[in-house]
mmCIF file of C-alpha atoms and ligand atoms in Angstrom:
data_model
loop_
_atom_site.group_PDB
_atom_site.id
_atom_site.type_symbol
_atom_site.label_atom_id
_atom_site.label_comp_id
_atom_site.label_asym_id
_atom_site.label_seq_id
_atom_site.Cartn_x
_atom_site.Cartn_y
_atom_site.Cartn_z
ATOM 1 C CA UNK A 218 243.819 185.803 244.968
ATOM 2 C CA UNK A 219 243.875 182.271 245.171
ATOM 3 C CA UNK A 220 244.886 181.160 248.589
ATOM 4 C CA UNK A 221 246.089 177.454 248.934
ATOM 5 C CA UNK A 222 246.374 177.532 252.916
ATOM 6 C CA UNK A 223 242.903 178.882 253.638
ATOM 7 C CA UNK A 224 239.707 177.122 253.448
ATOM 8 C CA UNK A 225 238.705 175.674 250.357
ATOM 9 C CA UNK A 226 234.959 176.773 249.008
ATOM 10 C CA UNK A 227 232.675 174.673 247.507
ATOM 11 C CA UNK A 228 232.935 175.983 244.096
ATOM 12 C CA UNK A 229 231.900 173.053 241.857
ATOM 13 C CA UNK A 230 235.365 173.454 240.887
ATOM 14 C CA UNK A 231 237.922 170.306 241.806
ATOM 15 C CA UNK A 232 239.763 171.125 245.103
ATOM 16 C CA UNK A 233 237.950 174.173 245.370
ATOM 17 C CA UNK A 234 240.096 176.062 242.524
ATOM 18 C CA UNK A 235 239.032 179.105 240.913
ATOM 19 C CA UNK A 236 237.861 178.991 237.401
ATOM 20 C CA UNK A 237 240.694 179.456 234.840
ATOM 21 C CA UNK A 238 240.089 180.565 231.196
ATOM 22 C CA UNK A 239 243.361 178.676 230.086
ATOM 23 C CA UNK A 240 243.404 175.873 231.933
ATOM 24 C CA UNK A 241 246.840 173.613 231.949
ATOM 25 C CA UNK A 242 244.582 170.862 232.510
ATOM 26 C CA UNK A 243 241.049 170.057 232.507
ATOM 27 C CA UNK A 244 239.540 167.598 234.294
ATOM 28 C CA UNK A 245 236.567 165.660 232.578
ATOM 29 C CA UNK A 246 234.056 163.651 234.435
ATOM 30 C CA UNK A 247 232.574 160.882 232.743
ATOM 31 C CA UNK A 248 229.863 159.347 235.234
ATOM 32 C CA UNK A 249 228.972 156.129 233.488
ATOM 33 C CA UNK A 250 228.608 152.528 234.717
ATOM 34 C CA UNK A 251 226.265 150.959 231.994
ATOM 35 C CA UNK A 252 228.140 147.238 232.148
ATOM 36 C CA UNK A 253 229.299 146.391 235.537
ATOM 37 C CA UNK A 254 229.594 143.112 235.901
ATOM 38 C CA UNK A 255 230.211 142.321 239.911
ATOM 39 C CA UNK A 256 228.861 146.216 241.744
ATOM 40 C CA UNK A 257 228.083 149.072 240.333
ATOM 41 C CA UNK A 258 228.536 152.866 241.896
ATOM 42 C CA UNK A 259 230.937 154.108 239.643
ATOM 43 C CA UNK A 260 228.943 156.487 238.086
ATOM 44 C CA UNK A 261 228.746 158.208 241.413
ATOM 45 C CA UNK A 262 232.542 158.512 241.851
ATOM 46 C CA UNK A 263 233.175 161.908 239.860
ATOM 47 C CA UNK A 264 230.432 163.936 242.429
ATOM 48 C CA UNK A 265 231.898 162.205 245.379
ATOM 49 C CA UNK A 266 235.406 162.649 244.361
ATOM 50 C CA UNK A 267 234.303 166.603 243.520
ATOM 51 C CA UNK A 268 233.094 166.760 247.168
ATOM 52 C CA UNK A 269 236.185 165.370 248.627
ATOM 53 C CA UNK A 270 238.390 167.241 247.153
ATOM 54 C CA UNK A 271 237.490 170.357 248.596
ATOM 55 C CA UNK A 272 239.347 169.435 251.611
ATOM 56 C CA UNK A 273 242.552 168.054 250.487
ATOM 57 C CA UNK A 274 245.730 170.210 250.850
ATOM 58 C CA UNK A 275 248.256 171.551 248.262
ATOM 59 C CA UNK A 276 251.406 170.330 248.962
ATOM 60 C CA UNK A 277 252.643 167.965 245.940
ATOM 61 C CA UNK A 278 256.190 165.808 246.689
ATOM 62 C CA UNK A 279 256.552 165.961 242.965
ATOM 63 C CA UNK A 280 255.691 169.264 241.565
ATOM 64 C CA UNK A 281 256.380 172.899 243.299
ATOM 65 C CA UNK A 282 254.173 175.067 244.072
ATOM 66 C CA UNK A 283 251.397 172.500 243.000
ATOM 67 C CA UNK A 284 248.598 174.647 244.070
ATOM 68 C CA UNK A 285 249.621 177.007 241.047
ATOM 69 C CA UNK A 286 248.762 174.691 238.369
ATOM 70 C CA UNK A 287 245.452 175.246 236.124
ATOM 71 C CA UNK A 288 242.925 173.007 237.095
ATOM 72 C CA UNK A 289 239.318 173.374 235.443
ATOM 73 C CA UNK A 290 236.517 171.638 235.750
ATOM 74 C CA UNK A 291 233.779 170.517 233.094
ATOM 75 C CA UNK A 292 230.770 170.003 235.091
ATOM 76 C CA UNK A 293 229.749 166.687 235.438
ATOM 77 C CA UNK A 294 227.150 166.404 232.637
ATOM 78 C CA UNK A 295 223.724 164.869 233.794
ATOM 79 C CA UNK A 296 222.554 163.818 230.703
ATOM 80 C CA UNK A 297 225.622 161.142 230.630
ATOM 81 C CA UNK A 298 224.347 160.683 234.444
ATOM 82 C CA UNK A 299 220.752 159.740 233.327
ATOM 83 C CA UNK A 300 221.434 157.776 230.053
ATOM 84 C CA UNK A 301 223.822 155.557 232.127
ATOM 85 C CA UNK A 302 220.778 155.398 234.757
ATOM 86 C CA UNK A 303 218.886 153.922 232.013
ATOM 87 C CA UNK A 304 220.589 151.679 229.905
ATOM 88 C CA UNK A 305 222.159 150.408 233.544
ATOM 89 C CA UNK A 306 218.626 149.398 234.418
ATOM 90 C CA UNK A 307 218.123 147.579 230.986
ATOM 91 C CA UNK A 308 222.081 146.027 231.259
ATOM 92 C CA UNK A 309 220.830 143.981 234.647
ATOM 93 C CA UNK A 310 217.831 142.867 232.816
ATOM 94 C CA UNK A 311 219.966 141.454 230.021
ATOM 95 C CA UNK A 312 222.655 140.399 233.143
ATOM 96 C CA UNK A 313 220.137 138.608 234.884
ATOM 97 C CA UNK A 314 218.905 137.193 232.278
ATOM 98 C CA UNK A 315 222.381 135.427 231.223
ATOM 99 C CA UNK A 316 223.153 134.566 234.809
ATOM 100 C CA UNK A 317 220.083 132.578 234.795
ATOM 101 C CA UNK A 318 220.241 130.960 231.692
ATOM 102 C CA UNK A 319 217.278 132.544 230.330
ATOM 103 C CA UNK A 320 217.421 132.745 226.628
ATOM 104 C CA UNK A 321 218.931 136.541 225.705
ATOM 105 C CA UNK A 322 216.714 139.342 224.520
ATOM 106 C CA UNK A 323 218.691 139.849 221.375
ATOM 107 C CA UNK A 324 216.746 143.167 220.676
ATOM 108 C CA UNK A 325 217.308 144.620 224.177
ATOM 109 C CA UNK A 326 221.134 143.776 224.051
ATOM 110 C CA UNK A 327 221.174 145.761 220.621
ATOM 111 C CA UNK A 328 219.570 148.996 222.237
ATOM 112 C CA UNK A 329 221.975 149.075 225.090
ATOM 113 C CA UNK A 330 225.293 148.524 222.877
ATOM 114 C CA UNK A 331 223.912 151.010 220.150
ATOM 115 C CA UNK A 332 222.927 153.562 222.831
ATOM 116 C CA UNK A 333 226.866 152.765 224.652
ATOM 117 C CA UNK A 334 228.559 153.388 221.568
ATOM 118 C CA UNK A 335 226.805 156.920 220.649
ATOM 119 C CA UNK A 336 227.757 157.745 224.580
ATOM 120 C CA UNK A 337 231.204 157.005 223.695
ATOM 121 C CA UNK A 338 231.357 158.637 220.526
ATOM 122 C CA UNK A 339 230.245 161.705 222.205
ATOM 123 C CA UNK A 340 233.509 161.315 224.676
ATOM 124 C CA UNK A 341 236.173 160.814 221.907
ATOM 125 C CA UNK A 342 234.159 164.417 220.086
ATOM 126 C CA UNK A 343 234.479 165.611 223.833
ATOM 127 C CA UNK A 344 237.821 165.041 224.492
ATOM 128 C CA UNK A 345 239.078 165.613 220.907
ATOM 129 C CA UNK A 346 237.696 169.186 220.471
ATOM 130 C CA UNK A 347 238.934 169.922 224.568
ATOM 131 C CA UNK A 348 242.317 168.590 223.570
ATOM 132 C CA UNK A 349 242.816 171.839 221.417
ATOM 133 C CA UNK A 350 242.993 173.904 224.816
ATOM 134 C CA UNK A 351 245.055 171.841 226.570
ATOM 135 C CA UNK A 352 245.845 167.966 228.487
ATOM 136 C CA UNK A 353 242.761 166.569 230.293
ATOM 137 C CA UNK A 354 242.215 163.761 233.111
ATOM 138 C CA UNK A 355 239.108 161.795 232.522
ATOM 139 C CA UNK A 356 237.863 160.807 235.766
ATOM 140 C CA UNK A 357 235.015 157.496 235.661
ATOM 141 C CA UNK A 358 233.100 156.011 235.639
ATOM 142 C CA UNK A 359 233.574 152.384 234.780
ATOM 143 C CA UNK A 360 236.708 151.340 232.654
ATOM 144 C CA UNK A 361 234.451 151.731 229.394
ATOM 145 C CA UNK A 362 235.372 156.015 229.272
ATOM 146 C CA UNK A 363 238.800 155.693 228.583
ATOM 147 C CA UNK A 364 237.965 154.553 225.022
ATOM 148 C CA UNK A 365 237.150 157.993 223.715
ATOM 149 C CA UNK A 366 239.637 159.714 225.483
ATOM 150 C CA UNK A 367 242.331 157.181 224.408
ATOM 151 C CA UNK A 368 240.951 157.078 220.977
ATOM 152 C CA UNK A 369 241.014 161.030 220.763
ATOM 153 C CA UNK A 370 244.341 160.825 222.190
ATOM 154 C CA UNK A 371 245.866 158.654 219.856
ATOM 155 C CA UNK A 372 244.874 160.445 217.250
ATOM 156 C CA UNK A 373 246.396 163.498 218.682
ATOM 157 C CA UNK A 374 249.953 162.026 219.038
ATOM 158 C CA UNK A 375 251.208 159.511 216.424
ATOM 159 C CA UNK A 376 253.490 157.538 218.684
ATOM 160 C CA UNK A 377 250.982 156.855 221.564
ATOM 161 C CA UNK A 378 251.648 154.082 224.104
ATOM 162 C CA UNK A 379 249.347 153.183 227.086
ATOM 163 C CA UNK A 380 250.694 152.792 230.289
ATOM 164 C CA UNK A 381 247.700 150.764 231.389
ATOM 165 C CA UNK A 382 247.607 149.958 235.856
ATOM 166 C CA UNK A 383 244.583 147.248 236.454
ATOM 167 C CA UNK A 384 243.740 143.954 238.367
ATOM 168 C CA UNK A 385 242.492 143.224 235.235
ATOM 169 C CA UNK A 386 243.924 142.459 231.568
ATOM 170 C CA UNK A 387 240.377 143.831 230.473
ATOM 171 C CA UNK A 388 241.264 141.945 226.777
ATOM 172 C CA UNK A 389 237.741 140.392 226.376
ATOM 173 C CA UNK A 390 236.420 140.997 222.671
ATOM 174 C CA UNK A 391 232.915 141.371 224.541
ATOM 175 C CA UNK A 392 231.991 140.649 228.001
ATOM 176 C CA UNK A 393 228.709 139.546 228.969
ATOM 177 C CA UNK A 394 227.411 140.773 225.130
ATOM 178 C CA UNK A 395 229.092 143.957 225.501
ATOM 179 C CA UNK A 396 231.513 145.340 223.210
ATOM 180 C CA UNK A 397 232.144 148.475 225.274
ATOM 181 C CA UNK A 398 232.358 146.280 228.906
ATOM 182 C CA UNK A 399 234.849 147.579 231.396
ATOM 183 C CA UNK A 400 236.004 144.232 230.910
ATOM 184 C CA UNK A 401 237.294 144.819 227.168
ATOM 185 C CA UNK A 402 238.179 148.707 227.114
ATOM 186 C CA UNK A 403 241.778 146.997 226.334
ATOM 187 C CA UNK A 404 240.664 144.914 223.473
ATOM 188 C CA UNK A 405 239.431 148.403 222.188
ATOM 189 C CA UNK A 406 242.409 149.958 222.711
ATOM 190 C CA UNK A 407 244.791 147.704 221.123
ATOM 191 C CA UNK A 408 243.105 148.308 217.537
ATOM 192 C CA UNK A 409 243.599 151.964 217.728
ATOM 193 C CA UNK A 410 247.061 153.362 216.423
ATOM 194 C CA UNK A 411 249.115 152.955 219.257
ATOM 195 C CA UNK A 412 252.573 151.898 219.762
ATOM 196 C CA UNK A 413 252.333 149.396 222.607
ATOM 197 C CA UNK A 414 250.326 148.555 225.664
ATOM 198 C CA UNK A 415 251.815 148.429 229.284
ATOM 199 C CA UNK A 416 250.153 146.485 231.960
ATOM 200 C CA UNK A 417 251.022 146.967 234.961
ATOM 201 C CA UNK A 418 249.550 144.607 238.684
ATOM 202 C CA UNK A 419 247.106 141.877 236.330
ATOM 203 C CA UNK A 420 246.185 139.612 239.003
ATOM 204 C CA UNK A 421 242.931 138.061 237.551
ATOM 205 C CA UNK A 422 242.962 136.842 234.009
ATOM 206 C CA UNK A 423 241.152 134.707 231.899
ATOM 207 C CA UNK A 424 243.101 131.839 229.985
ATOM 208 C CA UNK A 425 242.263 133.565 226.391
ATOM 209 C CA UNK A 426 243.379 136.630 227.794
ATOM 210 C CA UNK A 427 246.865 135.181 229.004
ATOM 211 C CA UNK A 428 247.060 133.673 225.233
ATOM 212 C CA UNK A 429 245.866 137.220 223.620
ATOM 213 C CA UNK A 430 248.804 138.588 225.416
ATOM 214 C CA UNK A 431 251.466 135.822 224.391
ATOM 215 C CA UNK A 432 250.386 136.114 220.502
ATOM 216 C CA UNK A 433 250.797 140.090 220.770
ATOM 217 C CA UNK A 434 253.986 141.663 219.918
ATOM 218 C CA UNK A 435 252.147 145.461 221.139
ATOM 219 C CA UNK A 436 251.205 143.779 224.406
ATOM 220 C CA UNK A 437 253.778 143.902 227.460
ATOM 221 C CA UNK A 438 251.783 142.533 230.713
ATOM 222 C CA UNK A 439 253.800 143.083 233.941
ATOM 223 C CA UNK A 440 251.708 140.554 236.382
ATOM 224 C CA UNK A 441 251.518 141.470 239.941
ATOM 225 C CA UNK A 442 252.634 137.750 240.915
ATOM 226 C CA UNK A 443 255.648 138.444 239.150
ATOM 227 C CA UNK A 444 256.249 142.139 240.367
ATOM 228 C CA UNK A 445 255.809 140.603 243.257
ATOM 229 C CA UNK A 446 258.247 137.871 243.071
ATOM 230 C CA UNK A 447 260.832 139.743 241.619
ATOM 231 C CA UNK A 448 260.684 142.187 244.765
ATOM 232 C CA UNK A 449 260.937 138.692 246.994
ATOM 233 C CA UNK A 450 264.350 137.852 245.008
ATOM 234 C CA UNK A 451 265.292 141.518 246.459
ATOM 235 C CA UNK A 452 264.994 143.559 243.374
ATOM 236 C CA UNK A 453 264.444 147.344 243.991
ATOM 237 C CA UNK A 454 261.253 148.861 242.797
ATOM 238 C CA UNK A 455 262.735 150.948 240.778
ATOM 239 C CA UNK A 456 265.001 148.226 239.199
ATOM 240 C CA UNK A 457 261.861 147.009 238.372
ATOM 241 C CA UNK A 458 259.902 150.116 237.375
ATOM 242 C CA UNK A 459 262.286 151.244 234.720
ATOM 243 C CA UNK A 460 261.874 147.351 232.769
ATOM 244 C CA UNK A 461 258.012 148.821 232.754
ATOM 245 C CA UNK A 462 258.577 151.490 231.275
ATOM 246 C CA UNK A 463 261.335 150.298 228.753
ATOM 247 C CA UNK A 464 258.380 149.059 226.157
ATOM 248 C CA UNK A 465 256.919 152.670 226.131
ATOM 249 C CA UNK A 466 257.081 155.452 223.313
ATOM 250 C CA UNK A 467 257.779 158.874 224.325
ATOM 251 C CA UNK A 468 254.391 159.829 224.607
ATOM 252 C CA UNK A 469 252.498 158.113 227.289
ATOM 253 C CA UNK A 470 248.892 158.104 228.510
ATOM 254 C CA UNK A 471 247.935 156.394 231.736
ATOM 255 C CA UNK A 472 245.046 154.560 232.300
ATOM 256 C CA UNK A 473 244.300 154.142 235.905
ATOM 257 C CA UNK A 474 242.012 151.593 237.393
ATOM 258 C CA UNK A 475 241.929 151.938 240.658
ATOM 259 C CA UNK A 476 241.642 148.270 241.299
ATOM 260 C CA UNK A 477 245.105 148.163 240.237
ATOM 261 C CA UNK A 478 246.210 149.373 243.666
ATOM 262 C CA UNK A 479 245.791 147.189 247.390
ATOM 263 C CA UNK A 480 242.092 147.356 247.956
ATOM 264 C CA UNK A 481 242.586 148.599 250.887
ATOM 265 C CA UNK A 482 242.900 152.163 249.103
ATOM 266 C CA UNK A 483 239.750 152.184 247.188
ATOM 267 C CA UNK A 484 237.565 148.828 249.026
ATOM 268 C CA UNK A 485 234.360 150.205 247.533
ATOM 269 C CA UNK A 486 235.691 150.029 243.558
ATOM 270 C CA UNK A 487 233.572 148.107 241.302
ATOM 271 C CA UNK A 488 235.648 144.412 240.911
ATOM 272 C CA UNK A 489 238.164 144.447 244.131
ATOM 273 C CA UNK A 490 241.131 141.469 243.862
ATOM 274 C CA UNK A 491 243.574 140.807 246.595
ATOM 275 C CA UNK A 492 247.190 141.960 246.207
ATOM 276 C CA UNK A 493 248.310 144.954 243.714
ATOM 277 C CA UNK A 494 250.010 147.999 244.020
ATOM 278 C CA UNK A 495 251.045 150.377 246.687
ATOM 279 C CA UNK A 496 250.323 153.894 245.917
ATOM 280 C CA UNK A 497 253.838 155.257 246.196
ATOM 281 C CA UNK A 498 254.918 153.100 243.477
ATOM 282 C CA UNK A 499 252.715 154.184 241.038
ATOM 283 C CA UNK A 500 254.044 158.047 241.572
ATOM 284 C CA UNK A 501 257.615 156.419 241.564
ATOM 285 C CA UNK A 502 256.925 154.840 238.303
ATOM 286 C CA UNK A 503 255.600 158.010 237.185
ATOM 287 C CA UNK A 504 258.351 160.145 238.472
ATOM 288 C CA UNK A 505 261.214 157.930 236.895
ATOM 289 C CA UNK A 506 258.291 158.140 233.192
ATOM 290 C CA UNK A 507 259.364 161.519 233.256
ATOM 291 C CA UNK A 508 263.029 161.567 234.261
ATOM 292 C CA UNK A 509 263.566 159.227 231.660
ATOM 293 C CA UNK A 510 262.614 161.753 228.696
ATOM 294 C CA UNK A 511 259.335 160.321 228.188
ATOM 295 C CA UNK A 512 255.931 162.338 228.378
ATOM 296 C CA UNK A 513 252.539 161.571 230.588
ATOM 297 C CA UNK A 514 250.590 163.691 227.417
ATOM 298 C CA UNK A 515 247.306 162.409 229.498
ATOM 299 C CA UNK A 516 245.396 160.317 232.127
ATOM 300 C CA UNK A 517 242.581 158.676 233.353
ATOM 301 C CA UNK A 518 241.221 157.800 236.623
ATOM 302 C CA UNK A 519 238.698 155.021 236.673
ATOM 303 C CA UNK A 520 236.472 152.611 238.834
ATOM 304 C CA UNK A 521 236.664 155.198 242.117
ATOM 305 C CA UNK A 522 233.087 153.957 243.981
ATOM 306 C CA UNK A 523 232.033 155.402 246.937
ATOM 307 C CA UNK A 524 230.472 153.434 249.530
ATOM 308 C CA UNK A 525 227.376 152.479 248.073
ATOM 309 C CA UNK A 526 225.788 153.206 252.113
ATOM 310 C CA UNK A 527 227.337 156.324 252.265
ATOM 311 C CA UNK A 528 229.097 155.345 255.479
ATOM 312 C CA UNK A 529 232.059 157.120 254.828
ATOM 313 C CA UNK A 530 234.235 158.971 252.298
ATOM 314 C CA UNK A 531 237.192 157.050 251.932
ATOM 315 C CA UNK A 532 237.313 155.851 248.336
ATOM 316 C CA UNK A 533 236.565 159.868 247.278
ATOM 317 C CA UNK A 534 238.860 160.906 249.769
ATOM 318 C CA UNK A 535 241.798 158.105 248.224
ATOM 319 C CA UNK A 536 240.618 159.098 244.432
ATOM 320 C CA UNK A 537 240.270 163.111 245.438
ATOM 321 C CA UNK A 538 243.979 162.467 246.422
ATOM 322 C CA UNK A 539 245.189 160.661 243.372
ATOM 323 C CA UNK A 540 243.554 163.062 241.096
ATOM 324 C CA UNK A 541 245.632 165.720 242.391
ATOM 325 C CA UNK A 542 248.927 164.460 241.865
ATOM 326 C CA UNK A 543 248.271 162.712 238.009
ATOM 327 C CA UNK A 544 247.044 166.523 237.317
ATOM 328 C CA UNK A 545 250.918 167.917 238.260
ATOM 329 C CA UNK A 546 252.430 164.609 236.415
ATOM 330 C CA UNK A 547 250.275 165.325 233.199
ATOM 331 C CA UNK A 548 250.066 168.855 233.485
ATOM 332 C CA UNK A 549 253.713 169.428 233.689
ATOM 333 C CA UNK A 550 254.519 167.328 230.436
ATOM 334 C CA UNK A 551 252.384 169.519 228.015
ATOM 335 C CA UNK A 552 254.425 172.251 228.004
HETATM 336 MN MN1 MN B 836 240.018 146.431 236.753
#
């Protein structure tokens, strides 16, 4: 017997769990950071978050008896470890190149976005077949996973919206040459069948990314300046959490980049900006998602870094802590 007050073993399963044979959710690791543009350690995050979360406790504020819920694990696959090794080597070749002005080796570029989009491919088949057992959290990685668990996703549930929590508007057709850039995972997104996208905390945004939004009818960008002023003018966060979620279709997924919160919760993540969110309003915006009727069908986690001198744990320790609770928000909504 499972016992969530003793001391948690070092399994390989998240948060020490046993291994369960029908799993209410399944957590899938997707170590991958081929297109960084600012630091990279992303990769990293899923076996440092794995190691951190042996020692969190049980207790969830938003679910009972949290420690009940169905966690498994998919191991975290070292073949998507090592081809992200490699092409991340070739990606700061091409990188360097461009940043010194170095004419671009076209064929190079090629190799790395055709060997990107058969890693992604393999996520969506991933995801799509795992999807048959039961919800999953993709844990990153770089921004880039969410596309083939958002694309299997979408195809799972016809009315699909994104609830989508970033510094970033990530609406870049390419960035830096690359299609599949953290930096465009939204531009992805927004040509798959979904009903709208919600973006919640954007704090650093390119002018053509500002205008993308403006022409887009799917597009609803909630900017952390004005989250931020409208809490100033002594609006309640919830006041202003239910206007988020008013664009939303009944089924939501959330994609999580970490970066959307205060650095000071994940410092180490791969493109830190000043401001964002507290923590306790994303579960409050999440807790009000599912008292209005509405359904977290799945999540991600994305752009958890650890410190790339190992100096301490926090980041895994912040993301170990996070993945816990989006596993009772998503779990419970699949039933
Ligand atoms: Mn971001």
């Amino acid at each position: 017997m499972f016992d969530p007050s003793d001391v948690a073993v070092k399994n390989g399963n998240f948060f020490g769990v046993p291994s369960y044979k029908n799993p209410e959710i399944q957590i899938l690791s997707v170590p991958w950071d081929v297109t960084t543009s600012y630091r990279d350690g992303t990769s990293r995050g899923p076996a440092a978050i794995l190691q951190a979360s042996t020692q969190l406790d049980f207790h969830s504020p938003f679910r009972k008896n949290a420690w009940e819920t169905k966690i498994s694990t998919h191991p975290i696959s070292k073949n998507w470890l090592a081809k992200s090794k490699k092409l991340r080597k070739l990606a700061k070749v091409h990188i360097q190149k461009l940043e010194s002005g170095k004419p671009v080796d076209q064929k190079l570029l090629k190799k790395i976005n055709a060997e990107s989009a058969t890693f992604h491919q393999e996520v969506y088949e991933f995801t799509k077949s795992s999807l048959k057992k039961s919800a999953l959290v993709t844990l990153g990685g770089d921004h880039s996973v969410s596309y083939g668990s958002i694309k299997a996703y979408a195809e799972k549930y016809s009315d699909l919206s994104i609830l989508h929590i970033d510094a970033h508007a990530d609406l870049r057709e390419d960035y830096e040459g690359f299609p599949h850039s953290h930096a465009s995972i939204m531009n992805l997104v927004e040509q798959l069948s979904i009903k709208s996208l919600v973006q919640v905390g954007i704090r650093d945004i390119s002018p053509d990314e500002a205008t993308r939004i403006d022409n887009s009818s799917k597009i609803h960008c909630f900017f952390d300046w004005d989250l931020k002023r409208k809490a100033h003018d002594g609006k309640s966060w919830k006041e202003i959490a239910t206007d988020i979620l008013k664009p939303l279709s009944k089924n939501v997924y959330l994609s999580f980049d970490v970066d959307g919160l205060d650095p000071k919760f994940c410092p180490n993540t791969g493109t830190p900006v000043m401001g964002g969110l507290d923590i306790s309003q994303v579960y409050t915006l999440l807790e009000l998602l599912e008292k209005s009727g509405k359904k977290l069908v799945g999540a991600d986690l994305v752009e958890v870094a650890p410190d790339p001198k190992n100096l301490n744990d926090w980041d895994a320790n912040v993301g170990a802590r996070i993945l816990f609770q989006l596993c009772q928000f998503v779990k419970n909504s699949t039933k």
